[in-house]
XYZ file of C-alpha atoms in Angstrom:
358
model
C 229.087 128.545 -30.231
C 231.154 125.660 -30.612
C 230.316 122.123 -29.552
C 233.177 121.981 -26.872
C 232.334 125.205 -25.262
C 229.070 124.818 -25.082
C 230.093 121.447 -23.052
C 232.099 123.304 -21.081
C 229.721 125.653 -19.931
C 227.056 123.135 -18.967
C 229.910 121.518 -17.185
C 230.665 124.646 -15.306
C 226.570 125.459 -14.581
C 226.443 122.014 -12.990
C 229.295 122.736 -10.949
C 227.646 125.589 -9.611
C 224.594 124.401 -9.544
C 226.561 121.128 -7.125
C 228.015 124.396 -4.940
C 224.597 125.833 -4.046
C 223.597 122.766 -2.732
C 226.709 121.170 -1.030
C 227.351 124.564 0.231
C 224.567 125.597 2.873
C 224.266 129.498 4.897
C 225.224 129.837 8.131
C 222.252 129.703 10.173
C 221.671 133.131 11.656
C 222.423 133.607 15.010
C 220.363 135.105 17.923
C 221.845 138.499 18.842
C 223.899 139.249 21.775
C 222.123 140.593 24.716
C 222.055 144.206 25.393
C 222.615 145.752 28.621
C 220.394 144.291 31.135
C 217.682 146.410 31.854
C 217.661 148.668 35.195
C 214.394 150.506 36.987
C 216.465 153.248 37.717
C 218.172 153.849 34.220
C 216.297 156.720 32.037
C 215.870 155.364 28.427
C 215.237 157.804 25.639
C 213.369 156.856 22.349
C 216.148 153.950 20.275
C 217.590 152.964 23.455
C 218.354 148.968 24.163
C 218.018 146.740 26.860
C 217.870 142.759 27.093
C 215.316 141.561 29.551
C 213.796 138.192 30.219
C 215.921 136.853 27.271
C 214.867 139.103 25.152
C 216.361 142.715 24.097
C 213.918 145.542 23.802
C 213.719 148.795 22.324
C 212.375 151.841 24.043
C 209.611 153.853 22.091
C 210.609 157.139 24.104
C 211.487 158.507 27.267
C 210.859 155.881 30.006
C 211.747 155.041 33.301
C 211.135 151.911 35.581
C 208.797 150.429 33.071
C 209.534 146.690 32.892
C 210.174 145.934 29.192
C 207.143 143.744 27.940
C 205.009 146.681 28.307
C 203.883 146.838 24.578
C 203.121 150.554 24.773
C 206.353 151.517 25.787
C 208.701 148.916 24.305
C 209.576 147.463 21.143
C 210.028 143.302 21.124
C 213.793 142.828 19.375
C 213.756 139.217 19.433
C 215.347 136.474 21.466
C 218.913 137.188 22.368
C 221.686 134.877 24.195
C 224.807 135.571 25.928
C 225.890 139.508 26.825
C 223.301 140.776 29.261
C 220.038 139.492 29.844
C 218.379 138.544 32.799
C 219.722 135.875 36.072
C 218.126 132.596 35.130
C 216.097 131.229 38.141
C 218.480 130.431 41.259
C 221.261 133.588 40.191
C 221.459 136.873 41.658
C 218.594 139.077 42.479
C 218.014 142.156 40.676
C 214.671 142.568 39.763
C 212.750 144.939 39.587
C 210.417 146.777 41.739
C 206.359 145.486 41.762
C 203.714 148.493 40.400
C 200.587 148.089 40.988
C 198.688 148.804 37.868
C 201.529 147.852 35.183
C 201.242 145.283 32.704
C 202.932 142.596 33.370
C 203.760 139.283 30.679
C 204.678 135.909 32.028
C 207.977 135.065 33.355
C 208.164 138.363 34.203
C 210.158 138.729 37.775
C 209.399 141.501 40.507
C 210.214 141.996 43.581
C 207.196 142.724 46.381
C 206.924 145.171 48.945
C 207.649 142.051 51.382
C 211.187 142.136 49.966
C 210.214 138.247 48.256
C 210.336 137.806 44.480
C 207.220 136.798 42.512
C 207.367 135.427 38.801
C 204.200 135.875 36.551
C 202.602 132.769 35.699
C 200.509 134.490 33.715
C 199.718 137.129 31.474
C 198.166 140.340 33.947
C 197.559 144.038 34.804
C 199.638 144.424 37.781
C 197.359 142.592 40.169
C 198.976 141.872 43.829
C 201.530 139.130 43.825
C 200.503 138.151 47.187
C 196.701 137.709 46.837
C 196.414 136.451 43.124
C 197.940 132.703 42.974
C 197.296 132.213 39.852
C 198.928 135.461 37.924
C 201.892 134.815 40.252
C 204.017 132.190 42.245
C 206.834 132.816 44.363
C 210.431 132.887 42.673
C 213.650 132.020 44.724
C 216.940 133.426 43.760
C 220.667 133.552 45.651
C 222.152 136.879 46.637
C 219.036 138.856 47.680
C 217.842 139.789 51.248
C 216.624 137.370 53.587
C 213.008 138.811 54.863
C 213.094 138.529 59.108
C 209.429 137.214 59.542
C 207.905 139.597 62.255
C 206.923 138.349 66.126
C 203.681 136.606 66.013
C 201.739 134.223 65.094
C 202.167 132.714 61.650
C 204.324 135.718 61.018
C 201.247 138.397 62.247
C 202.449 141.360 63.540
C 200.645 141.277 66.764
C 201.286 138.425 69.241
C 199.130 136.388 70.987
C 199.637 138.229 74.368
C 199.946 141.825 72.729
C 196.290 141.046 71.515
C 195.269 140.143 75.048
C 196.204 143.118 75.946
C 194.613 144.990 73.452
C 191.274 143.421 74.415
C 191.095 142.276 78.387
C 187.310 142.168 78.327
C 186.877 140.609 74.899
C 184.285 137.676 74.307
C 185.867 134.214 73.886
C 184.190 134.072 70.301
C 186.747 136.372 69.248
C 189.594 133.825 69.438
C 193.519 134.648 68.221
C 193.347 131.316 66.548
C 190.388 132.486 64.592
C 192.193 135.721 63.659
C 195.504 134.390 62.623
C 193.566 131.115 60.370
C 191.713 133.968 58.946
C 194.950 136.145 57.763
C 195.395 133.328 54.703
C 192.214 134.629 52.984
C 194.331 137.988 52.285
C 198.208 137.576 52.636
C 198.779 141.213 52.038
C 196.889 142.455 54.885
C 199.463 143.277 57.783
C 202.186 142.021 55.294
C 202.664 145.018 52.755
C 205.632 147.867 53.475
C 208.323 148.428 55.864
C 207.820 146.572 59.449
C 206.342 150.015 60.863
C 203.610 150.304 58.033
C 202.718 146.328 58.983
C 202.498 146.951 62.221
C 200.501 150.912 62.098
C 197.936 148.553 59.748
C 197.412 145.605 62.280
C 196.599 148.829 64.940
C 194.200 150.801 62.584
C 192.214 147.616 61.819
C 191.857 146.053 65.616
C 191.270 149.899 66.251
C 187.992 150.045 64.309
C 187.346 146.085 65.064
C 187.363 147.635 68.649
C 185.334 150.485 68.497
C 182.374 148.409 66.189
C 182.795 145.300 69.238
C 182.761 146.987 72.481
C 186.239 146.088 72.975
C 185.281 142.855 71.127
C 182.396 142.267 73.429
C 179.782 142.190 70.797
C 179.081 139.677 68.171
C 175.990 141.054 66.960
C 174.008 144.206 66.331
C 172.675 145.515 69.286
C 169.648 147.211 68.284
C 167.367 144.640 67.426
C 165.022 146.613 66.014
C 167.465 147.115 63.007
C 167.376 144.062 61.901
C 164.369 143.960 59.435
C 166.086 146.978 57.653
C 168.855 145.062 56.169
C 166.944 143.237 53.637
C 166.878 145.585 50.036
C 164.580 143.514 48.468
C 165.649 145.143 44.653
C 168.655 142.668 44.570
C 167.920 139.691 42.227
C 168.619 137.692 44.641
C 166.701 138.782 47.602
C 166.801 137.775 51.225
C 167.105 134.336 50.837
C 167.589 133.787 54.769
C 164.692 135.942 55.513
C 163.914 140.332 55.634
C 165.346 140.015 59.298
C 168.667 137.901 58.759
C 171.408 140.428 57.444
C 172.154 142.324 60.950
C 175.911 143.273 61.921
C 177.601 140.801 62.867
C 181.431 140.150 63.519
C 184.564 142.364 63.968
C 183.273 145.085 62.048
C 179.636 144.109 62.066
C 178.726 143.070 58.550
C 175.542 144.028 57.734
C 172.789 144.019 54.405
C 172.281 141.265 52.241
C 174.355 142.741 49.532
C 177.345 142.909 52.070
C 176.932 139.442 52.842
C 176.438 138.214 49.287
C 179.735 139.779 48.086
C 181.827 138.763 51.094
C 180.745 135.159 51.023
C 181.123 135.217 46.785
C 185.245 136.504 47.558
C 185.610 134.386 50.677
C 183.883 131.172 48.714
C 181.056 130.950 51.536
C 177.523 130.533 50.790
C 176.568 133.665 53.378
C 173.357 134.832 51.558
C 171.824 131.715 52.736
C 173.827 131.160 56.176
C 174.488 134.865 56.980
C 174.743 132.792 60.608
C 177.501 131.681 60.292
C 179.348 134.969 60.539
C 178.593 134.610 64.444
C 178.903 130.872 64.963
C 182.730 130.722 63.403
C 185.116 132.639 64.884
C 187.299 132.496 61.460
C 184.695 133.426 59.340
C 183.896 136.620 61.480
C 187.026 137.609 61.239
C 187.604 136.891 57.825
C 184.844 139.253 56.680
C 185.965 141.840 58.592
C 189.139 141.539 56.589
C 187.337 141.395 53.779
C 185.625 144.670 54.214
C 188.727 145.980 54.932
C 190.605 144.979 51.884
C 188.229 145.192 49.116
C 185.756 148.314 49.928
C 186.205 151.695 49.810
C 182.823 151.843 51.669
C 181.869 156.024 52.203
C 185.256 156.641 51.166
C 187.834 156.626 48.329
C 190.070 153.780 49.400
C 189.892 150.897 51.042
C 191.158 150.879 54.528
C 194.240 149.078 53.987
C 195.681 151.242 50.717
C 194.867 154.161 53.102
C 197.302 152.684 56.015
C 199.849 151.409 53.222
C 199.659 154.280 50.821
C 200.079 156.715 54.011
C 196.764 158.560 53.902
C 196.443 157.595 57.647
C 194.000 156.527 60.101
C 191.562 158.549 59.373
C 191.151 157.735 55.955
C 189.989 154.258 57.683
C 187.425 155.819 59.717
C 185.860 157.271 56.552
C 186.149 154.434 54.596
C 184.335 151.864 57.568
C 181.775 154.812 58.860
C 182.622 158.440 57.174
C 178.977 159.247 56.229
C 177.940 159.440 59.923
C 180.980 160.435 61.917
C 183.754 162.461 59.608
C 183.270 166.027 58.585
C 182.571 166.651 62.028
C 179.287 164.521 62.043
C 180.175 162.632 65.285
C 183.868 163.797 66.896
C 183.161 161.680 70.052
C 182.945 158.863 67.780
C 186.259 159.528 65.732
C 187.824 160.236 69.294
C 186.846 156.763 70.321
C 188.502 155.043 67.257
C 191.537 157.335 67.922
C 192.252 156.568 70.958
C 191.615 153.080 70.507
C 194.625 153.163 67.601
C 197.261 155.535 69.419
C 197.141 152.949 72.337
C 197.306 149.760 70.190
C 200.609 151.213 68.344
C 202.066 152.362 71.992
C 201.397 148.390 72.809
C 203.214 147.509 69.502
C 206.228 150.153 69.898
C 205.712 152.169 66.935
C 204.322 155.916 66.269
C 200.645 156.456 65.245
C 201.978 158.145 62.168
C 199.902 161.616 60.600
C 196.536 161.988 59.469
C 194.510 160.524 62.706
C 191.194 162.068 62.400
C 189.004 162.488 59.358
């Protein structure tokens, strides 16, 4: 090679060489957002959909499975403009809360309430009303307005409708006590359509009824109960002594292990001041709400799924006292409860619904 094109060709390297670096890529862009998602669109195996600023890819057939669900959808990546989802303040249309589906944070549902909730963390479908710290309330333009029911604090049964309910009942059991006492479980009375709210309120002052007398009776009767209470094979004992775990309260909470695990949810020492259950009015009734919420008791559900899942009032009974009065163990018993409920939904204008006896 000559000496003049062999300059010109390192000439022409360091030209390029110059190019590369005076000449950056374009930076790649985020994609477009697909379609936003819908809970009602079917989405077969390669199908898109943006969601939460982010487009996903179904994994097969699906339906009203919120994208984040790893088992169902495929993460695509960040994606701007197109679809997407209504950044906080635009128009609702969210959906639909499951109970029991994975949810990811920022994820936004809307409750059986008719309020939005966004995921403030990472969880497994847990209620957006009674876990705080999975979820906090979202507020967006556009959607319905919920009509807070009569009552109290928004409870479905007013001060005078529970007079009614209970004209002989002991001052203990004040309204007061019963309304402060709603905060320790939002959902209860809240959940479903105003006739499900209401049927619920009914089916629990029902039983609360038919345990109380009429709400007469803050403790156990039968004195000679009391020393039965205490199973001794808990690890903890009977810290307040054999004879201190009688029923007490709107559905008479009774055994130490009953009062252990209310007081450990409700964040009161009752193992050791099972006492107070008939010395504060809002603590009484907060364990019976308790019971009702959380435990299935002889039964499969817990009263209030029953009432909101539409398995009825009996389903109630069974779950409070099934192992002595359903199967046709006690009718006169049932009977009582029944009768109790039909007349507290007459008092709150709405039909007793199916399912009444167990």
């Amino acid at each position: 090679m000559s000496r003049l094109r062999f300059m010109a060709t390192l000439v022409a390297l360091a030209v390029a060489g110059a190019l590369a670096v005076i000449l950056p890529m374009s930076p790649a862009s985020a994609a477009a957002c697909a379609t936003p998602w819908s809970s009602s669109q079917v989405y077969t195996g390669g199908m898109t959909a943006s969601y939460n600023s982010h487009n996903w890819q179904a994994k097969w057939w699906t339906q009203n499975e919120t994208p984040g669900n790893a088992d169902v959808w495929a993460d695509q990546g960040t994606c701007t403009g197109g679809g997407g989802n209504p950044p906080p303040g635009g128009s609702c249309n969210y959906p639909n809360w499951v109970a029991g589906r994975n949810y990811v944070t920022g994820d936004i549902v809307k409750y059986t309430n008719g309020l939005y909730y966004q995921a403030t963390h990472d969880n497994p479908g847990y209620d957006p009303t009674i876990s705080t710290w999975y979820w906090s309330p979202y507020t967006c333009t556009g959607g319905p307005t919920p009509t807070p029911p009569p009552g109290s604090g928004g409870f479905v049964v007013s001060e005078a409708q529970f007079n009614q309910m209970f004209p002989s009942r002991n001052p203990f059991y004040t309204y007061n006590g019963l309304v402060t006492a709603l905060g320790a479980y939002p959902a209860f009375a809240k959940t479903g359509s105003d006739t499900v709210r209401k049927q619920e309120a009914a089916a629990f002052l029902a039983n609360v009824n038919h345990e109380t007398g009429g709400l007469v009776y803050i403790v156990e009767q039968n004195t000679a109960n009391y020393p039965h209470y205490c199973d001794a094979s808990q690890p903890y004992g009977c810290p307040a002594g054999q004879a201190a775990y009688y029923g007490r309260g709107p559905i008479q909470l009774s055994w130490n292990f009953n009062y252990k695990a209310a007081g450990d949810a409700l964040g009161i020492d009752l193992l050791r001041n099972p006492y107070l259950v008939q010395n504060d009015a809002s603590i009484a009734w907060k364990t019976g709400i308790w019971y009702w919420m959380t435990q299935n008791g002889p039964g499969t559900m817990t009263p209030h799924n029953a009432m909101v899942n539409g398995a009825g009032f009996g389903e109630t009974i069974r779950s409070i006292n099934g192992s002595l009065e359903c199967n046709g163990r006690n009718p006169a018993q049932v009977q009582s409860r029944v009768n109790a409920y039909t007349r507290f939904t007459q008092i709150l204008g709405v039909a007793p619904g199916n399912n009444l006896s167990c």
